[in-house]
XYZ file of C-alpha atoms in Angstrom:
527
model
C 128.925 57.675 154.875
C 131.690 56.454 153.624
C 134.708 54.442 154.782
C 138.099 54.315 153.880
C 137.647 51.539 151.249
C 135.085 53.691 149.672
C 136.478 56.565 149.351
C 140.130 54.937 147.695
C 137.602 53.377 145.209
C 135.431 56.344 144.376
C 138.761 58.803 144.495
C 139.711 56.780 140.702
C 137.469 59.161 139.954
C 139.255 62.191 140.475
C 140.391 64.040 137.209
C 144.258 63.259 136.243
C 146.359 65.940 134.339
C 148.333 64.227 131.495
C 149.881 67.601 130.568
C 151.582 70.232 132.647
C 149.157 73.070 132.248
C 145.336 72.817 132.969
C 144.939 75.128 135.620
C 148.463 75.176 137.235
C 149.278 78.384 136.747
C 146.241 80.241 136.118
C 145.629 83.865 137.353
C 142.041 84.474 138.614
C 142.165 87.935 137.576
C 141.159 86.281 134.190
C 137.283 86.518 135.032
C 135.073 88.407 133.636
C 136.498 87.842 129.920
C 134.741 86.694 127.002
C 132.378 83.803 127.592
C 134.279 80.085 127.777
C 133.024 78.074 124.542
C 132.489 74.913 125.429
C 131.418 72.027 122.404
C 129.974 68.527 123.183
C 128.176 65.998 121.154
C 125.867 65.464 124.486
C 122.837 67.635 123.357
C 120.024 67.610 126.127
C 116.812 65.870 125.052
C 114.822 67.822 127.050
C 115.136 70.915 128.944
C 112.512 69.787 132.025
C 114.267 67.674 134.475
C 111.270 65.586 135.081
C 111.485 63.967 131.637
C 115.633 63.273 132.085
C 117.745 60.437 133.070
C 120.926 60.922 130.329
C 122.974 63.366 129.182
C 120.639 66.432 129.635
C 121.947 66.401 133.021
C 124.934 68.026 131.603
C 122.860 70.937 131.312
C 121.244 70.919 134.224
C 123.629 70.518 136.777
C 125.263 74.475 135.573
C 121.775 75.962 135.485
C 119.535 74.088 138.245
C 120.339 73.745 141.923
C 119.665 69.999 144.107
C 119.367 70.063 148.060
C 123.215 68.424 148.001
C 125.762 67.805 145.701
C 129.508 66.861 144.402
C 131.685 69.996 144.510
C 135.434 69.195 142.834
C 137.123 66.509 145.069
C 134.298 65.390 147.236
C 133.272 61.752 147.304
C 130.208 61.774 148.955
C 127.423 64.458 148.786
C 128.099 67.895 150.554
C 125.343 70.307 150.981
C 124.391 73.145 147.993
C 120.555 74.142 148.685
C 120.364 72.373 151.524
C 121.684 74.260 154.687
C 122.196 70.850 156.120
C 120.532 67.322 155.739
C 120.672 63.747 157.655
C 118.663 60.902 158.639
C 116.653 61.550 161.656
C 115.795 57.749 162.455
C 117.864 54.644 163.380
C 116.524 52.652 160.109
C 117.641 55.424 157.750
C 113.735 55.721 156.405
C 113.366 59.440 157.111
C 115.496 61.831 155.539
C 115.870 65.629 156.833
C 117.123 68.520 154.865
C 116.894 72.337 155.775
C 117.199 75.002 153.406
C 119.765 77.751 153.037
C 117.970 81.032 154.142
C 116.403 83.409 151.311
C 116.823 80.898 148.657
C 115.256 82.302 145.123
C 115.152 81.310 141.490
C 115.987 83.327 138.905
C 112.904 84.593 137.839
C 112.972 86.164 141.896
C 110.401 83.713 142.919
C 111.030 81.778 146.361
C 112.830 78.488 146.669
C 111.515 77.184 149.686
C 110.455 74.087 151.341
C 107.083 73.411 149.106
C 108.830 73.858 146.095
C 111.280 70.981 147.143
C 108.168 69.301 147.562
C 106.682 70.181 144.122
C 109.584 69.518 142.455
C 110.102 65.706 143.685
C 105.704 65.281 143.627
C 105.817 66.390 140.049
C 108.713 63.654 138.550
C 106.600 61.041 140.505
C 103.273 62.135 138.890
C 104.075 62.788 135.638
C 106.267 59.213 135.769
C 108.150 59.639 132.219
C 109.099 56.141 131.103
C 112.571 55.895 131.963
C 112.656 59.367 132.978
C 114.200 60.243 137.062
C 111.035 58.795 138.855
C 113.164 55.145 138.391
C 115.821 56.882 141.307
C 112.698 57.334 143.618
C 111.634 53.864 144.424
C 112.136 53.931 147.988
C 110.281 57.260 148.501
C 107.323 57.218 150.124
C 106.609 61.035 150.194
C 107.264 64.495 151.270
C 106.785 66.630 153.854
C 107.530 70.410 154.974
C 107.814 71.911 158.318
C 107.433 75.799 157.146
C 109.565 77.273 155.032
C 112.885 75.985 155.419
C 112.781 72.015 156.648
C 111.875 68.821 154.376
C 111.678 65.435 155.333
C 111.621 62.614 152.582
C 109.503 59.501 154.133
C 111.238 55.987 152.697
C 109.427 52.934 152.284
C 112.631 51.056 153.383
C 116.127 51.839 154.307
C 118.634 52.658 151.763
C 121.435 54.590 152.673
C 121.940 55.771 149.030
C 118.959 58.426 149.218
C 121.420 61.179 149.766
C 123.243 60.108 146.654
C 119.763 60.352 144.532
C 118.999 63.970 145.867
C 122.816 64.884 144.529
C 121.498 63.830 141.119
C 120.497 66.676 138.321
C 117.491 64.524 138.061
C 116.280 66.320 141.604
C 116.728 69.771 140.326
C 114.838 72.311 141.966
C 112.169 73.532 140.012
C 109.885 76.935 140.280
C 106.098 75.608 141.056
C 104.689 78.537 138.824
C 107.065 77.951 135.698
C 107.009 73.933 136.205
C 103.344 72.347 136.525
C 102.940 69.119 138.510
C 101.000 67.245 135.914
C 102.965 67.697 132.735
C 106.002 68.551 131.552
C 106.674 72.352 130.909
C 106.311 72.746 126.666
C 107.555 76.761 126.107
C 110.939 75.627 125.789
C 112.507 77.829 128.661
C 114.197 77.054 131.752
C 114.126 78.536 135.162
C 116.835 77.469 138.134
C 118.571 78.638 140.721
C 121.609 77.064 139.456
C 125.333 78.805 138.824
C 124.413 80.261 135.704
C 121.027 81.174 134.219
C 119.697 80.049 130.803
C 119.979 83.188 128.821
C 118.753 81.793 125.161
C 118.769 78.193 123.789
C 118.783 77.126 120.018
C 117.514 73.235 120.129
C 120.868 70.983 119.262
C 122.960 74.250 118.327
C 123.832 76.355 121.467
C 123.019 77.504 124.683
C 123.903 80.906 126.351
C 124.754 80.796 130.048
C 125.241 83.965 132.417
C 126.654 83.788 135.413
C 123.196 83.889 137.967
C 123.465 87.272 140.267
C 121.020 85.443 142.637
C 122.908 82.307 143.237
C 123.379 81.009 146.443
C 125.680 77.794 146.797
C 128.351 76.005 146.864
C 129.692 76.757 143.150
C 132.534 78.930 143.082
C 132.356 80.721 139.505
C 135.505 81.373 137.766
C 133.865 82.852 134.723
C 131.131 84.912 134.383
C 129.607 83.457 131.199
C 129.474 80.382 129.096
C 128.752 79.031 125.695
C 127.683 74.872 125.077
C 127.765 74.333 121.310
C 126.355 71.047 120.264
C 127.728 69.197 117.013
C 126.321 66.205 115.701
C 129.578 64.795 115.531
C 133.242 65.075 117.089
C 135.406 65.372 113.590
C 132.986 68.808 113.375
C 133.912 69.469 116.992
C 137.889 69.290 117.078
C 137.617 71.077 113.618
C 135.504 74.270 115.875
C 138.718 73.809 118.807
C 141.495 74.098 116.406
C 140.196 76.945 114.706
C 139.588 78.599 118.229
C 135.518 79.151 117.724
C 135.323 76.902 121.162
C 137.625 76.279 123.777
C 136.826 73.322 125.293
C 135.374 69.891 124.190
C 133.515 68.228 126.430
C 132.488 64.319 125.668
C 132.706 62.368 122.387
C 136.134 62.455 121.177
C 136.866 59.277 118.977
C 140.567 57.540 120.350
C 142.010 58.646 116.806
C 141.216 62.397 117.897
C 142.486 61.944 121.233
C 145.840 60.643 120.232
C 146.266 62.909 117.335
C 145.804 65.875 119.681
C 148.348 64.278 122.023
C 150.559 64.862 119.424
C 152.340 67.581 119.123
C 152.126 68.454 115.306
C 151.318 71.105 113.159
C 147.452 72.313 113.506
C 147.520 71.289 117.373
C 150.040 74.398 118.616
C 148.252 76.146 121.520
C 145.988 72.714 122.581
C 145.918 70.983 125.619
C 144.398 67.678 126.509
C 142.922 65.877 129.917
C 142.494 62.393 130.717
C 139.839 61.705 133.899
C 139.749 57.944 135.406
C 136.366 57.618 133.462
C 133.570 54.771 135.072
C 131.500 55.542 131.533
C 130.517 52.032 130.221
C 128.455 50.870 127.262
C 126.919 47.782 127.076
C 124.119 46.200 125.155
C 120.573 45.653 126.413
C 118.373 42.551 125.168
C 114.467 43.094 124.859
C 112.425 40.206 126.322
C 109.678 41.164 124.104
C 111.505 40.262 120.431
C 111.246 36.445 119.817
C 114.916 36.117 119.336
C 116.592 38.220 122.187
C 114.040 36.761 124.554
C 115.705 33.537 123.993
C 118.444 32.582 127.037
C 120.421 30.670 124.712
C 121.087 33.334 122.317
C 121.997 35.810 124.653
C 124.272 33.384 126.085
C 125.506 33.004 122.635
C 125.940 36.214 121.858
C 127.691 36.834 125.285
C 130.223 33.970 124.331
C 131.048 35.260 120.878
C 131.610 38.916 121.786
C 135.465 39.701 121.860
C 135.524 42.842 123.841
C 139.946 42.996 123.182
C 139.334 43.156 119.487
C 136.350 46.080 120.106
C 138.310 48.277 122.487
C 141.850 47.471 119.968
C 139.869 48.113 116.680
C 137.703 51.138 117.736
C 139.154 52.375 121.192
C 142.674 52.441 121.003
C 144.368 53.445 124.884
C 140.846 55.340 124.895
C 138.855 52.320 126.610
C 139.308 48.609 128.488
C 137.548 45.697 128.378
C 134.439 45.434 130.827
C 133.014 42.169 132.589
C 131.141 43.322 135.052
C 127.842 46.273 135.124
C 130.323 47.498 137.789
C 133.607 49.545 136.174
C 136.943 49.263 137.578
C 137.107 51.684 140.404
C 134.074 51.409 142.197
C 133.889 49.118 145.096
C 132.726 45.750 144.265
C 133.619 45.729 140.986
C 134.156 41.726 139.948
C 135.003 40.087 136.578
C 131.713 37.611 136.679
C 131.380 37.942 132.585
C 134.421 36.632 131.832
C 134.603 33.977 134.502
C 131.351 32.566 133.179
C 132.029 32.775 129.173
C 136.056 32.991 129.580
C 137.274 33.895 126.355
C 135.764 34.115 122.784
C 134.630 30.467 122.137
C 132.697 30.055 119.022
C 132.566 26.630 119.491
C 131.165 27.057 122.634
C 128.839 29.321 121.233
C 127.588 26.650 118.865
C 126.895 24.504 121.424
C 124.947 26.481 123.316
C 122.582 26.924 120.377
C 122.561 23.120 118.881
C 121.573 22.435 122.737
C 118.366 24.625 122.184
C 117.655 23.290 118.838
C 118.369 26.432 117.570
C 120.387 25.161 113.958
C 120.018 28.114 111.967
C 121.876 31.653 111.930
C 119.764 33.799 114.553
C 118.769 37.127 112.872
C 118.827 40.145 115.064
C 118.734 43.713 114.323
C 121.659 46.075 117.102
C 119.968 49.661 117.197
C 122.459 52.515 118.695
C 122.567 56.030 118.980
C 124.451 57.898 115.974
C 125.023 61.564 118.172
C 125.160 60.685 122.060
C 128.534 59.026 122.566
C 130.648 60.051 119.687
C 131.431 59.414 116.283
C 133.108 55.861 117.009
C 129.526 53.824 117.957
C 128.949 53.536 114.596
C 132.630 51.656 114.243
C 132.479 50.272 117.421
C 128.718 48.261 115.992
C 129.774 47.685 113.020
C 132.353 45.508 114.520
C 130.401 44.121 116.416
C 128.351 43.043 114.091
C 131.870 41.814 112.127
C 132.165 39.383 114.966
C 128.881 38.014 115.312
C 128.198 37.765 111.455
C 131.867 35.758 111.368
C 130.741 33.280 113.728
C 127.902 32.332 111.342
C 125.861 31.877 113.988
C 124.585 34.969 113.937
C 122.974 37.598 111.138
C 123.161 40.870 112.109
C 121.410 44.190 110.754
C 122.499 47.580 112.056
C 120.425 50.451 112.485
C 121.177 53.629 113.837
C 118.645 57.324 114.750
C 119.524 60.017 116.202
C 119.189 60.636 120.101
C 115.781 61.887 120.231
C 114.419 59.261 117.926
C 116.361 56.288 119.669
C 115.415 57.379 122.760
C 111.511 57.174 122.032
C 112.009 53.661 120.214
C 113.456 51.756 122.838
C 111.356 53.361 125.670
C 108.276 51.696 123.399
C 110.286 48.425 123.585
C 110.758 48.757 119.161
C 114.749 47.272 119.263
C 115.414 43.435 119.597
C 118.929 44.966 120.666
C 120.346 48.552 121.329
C 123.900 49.590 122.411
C 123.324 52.147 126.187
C 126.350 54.071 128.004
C 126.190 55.151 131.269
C 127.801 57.536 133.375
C 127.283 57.326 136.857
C 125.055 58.986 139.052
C 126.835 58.596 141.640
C 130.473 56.850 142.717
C 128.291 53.708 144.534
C 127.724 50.255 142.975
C 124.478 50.329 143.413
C 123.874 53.080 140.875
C 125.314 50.965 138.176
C 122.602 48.004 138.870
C 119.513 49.281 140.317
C 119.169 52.028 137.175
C 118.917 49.144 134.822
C 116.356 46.206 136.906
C 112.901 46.828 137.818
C 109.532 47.578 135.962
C 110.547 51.251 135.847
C 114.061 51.721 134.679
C 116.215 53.396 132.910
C 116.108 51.671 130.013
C 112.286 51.341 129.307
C 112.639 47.732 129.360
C 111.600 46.258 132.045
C 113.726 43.646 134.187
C 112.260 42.095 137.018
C 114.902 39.776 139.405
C 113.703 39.449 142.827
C 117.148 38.012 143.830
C 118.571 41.719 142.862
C 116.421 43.076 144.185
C 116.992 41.379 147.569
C 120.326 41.854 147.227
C 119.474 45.646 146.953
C 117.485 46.029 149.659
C 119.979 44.325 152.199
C 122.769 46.685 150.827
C 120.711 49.575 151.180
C 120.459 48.972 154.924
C 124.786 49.619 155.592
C 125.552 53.623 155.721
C 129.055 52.021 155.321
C 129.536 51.784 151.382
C 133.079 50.125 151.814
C 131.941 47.078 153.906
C 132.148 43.440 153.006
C 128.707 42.590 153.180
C 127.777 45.106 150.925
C 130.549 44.079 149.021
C 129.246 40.284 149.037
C 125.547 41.476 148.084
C 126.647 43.075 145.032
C 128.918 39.951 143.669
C 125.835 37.944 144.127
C 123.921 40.605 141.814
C 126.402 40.756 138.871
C 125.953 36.710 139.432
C 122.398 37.376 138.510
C 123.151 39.225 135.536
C 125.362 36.609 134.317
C 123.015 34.625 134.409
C 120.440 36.228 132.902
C 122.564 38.139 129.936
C 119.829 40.709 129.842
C 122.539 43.105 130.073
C 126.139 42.326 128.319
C 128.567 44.854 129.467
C 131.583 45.869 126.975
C 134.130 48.573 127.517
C 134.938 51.149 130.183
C 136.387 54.277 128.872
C 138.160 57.166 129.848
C 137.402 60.957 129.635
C 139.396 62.896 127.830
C 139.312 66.523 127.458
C 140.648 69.083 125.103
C 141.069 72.497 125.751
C 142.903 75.435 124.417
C 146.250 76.009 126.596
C 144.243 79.549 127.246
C 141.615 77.473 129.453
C 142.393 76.824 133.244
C 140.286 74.505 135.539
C 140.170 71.894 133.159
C 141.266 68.968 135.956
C 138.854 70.498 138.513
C 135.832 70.133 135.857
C 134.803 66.619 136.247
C 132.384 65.877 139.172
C 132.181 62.193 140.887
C 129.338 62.286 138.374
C 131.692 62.903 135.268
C 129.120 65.819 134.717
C 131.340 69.060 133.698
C 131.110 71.637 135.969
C 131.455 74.519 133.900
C 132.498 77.362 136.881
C 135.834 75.451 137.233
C 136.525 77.232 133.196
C 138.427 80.031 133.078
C 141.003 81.813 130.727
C 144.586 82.329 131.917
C 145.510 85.950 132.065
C 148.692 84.689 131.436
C 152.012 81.923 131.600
């Protein structure tokens, strides 16, 4: 599916060692030791994967299987439940996948065709607001041919399809554990994944063992793991330097990433990763508050923002400067932001809002996240707000909830303007526009273009990823959102990972997706 220009932009991906250990020298005979420990600030919101399109995937993709999948190295999706799948038609509108034989869940129950079926019915019925049913636009429905064979009907072409069914949002579900119409409420989990769910403590820890019943592409290097989830990262580095976990896994601020770099008293026995990352953040405007509806003031706000002085101030060698939805490293990835605005201007600014008749400082309130992306959002706003509030064009108010909270506020549209990351779905550009446009999106604030959406469809039609017509349909898009400034990217960053120097597989354990696969974990029996 992909070509060679695809495949050099989606390989930036691939994990890079910065130190001369993770996994080099490992002995496998190290299995079957104590469980890996594992801490992250990403806490799953939900443990149904009907309700999910964020960081629960994290979870899911170590417990749940999908029909394909990324295994460590692979740029484009390779088969895991799925025996084998393709596109049966010349307009890529029917899909084909057919089962691995004597599939089950854990619970022993049968994975077969019509629960592939149930699975994807149930995300489009029960249609959480920005929940997984935004990936399923072009799905028309399902159908089964016995046991083993599925074919997803599209509504148009779009060659990305196999991407979406590589997604944790498709996990494969048990129809008797997961109803159609609602969301399942006893708090358990049931997959066919790597590892089962053996107990979970909401925002504290989950238990993984190693599933006897597996049957996939994973191949486990540990037989158990632990996720502990702290509410912040300074509470998480403290946990890996005393040795209760071994790994960390998201959220490290750039201060903790150097100062684990070093090598200084209280860091002796630590190791620590850096991946290519294609994470962004960038701030979403809500058409629905008086002020952010305004073109002018996003345009404003767009000109004002000095994305150097964020990534300098808050993320030191830990994050770049974005001007584009589309990160460095993934084909058709422009710099339309800054050739619009240029640099900083507050001049500029000004005039932009005298032009409006807009004389007085515009009051806006920035909502983020304080637990999903690390300890440094609340810096990273606060200087934003420094910026804006400087310019005295601008008032700004900060508030800040808690995951769960923030999540159901700006689903219900209640935020003027809220910070968002992103990690990718998948390594295509299309997966860092079409997520965000639409009536149904991720963000729960809807963002209708038709001139994206064009620009979608025609892309959609090219199994080749790499060529220059997709290319020139998605510069025309970011145009769009230039133009719009409903969305205002702002930094890229990089993943960085800390282990103990015990811990192999740390460079194998990002996916394309930046999702940890947890398998690649596994002590050292020794140097």
């Amino acid at each position: 599916m992909f070509n060679r220009t695809m495949l050099r932009a989606a390989a930036a991906l691939a994990s890079i060692s910065l130190v001369a250990g993770c996994g080099l020298f490992s002995d496998d005979d190290a299995e079957g030791a104590k469980p890996v420990v594992v801490g992250t600030t990403s806490a799953p919101s939900t443990l149904d994967p009907a309700a999910a399109w964020d960081g629960s995937w994290e979870l899911y993709r170590n417990v749940f299987q999908t029909l394909l999948s990324f295994p460590t190295g692979s740029t484009s999706p390779q088969p895991d439940a799925a025996e084998n799948c393709k596109f049966t038609d010349a307009t890529n509108t029917a899909y084909q996948c057919k089962l691995r034989e004597n599939l089950t869940f854990s619970n022993g129950h049968k994975l077969d065709a019509a629960a592939v079926k149930h699975t994807v019915d149930r995300i489009l019925k029960i249609n959480v607001n920005g929940g997984p049913s935004g990936l399923l636009g072009s799905l028309s429905g399902v159908e089964t041919q016995g046991d083993r064979t599925v074919t997803f009907r599209l509504t148009k072409a779009d060659a990305t399809f196999p991407f979406i069914l590589a997604t944790p949002a498709m996990s494969l579900v048990d129809p008797a554990e997961y109803p159609l119409d609602k969301l399942r409420e006893d708090g358990k989990l049931t997959g066919s994944g790597p590892y089962t769910l053996e107990s979970y403590t909401e925002g504290s820890e989950a238990l993984l063992k190693k599933n006897a019943s597996y049957n996939g592409f994973a191949d486990r290097k540990n037989d158990a793991v632990t996720i502990r989830y702290f509410k912040d990262s300074e509470a998480m580095v403290s946990a890996l330097k005393s040795k209760t976990i071994d790994v960390t896994n998201r959220g490290l601020t750039a201060e903790e990433v150097t100062a684990l770099q070093e090598k200084k008293s209280g860091n002796e026995g630590l190791q620590v990763v850096e991946t290519v990352g294609s994470d962004i953040r960038y701030l979403v405007f809500n058409p629905k508050d008086p002020a952010a509806a305004k073109l002018p003031v996003r345009r404003a706000i767009a000109q004002v923002v000095d994305r150097e002085a964020l990534v300098s101030q808050v993320y030191a060698g830990t994050a770049e400067p974005l001007y584009s939805m589309i990160p460095k490293g993934i084909a058709s990835h422009t710099t339309s932001f800054f050739d619009t605005f240029g640099d900083p201007d507050i001049d500029k600014a000004r005039e932009i809002l005298q032009d409006a008749g807009i004389d007085e400082p515009v009051e806006l309130t920035f909502w983020f996240t304080t637990d999903r992306y690390g300890s440094a959002t609340a810096r990273e706003f606060a200087e934003l707000k420094r910026q804006l509030d400087a310019s005295k064009l601008f008032k700004i108010t900060l508030q800040g909830k808690p995951w769960k909270d923030f999540q159901e506020g700006y689903k219900n549209g209640k935020y003027p303007v809220f910070g968002r990351g992103w990690f990718p779905d998948f390594p295509d550009p299309d997966n860092f526009i079409a997520p965000f446009v639409g009536k149904n999106n991720a963000l729960g604030t809807p963002y209708e273009s038709s001139e994206i959406a064009e620009q979608l469809t025609l892309s959609r039609r090219e199994t080749d990823r790499g060529a220059l017509a997709v290319s020139k349909q998605f510069e025309r898009a970011q145009e769009v959102l230039v133009d719009d400034v409903r969305l205002l990217p702002l930094w890229q960053g990089k993943l960085h990972i800390a282990a103990s120097e015990e811990i192999a597989g740390c460079e194998r354990a990002m996916d394309p997706q930046t999702i940890m696969q947890v398998w690649e974990l596994h002590r050292k029996a020794s140097w």
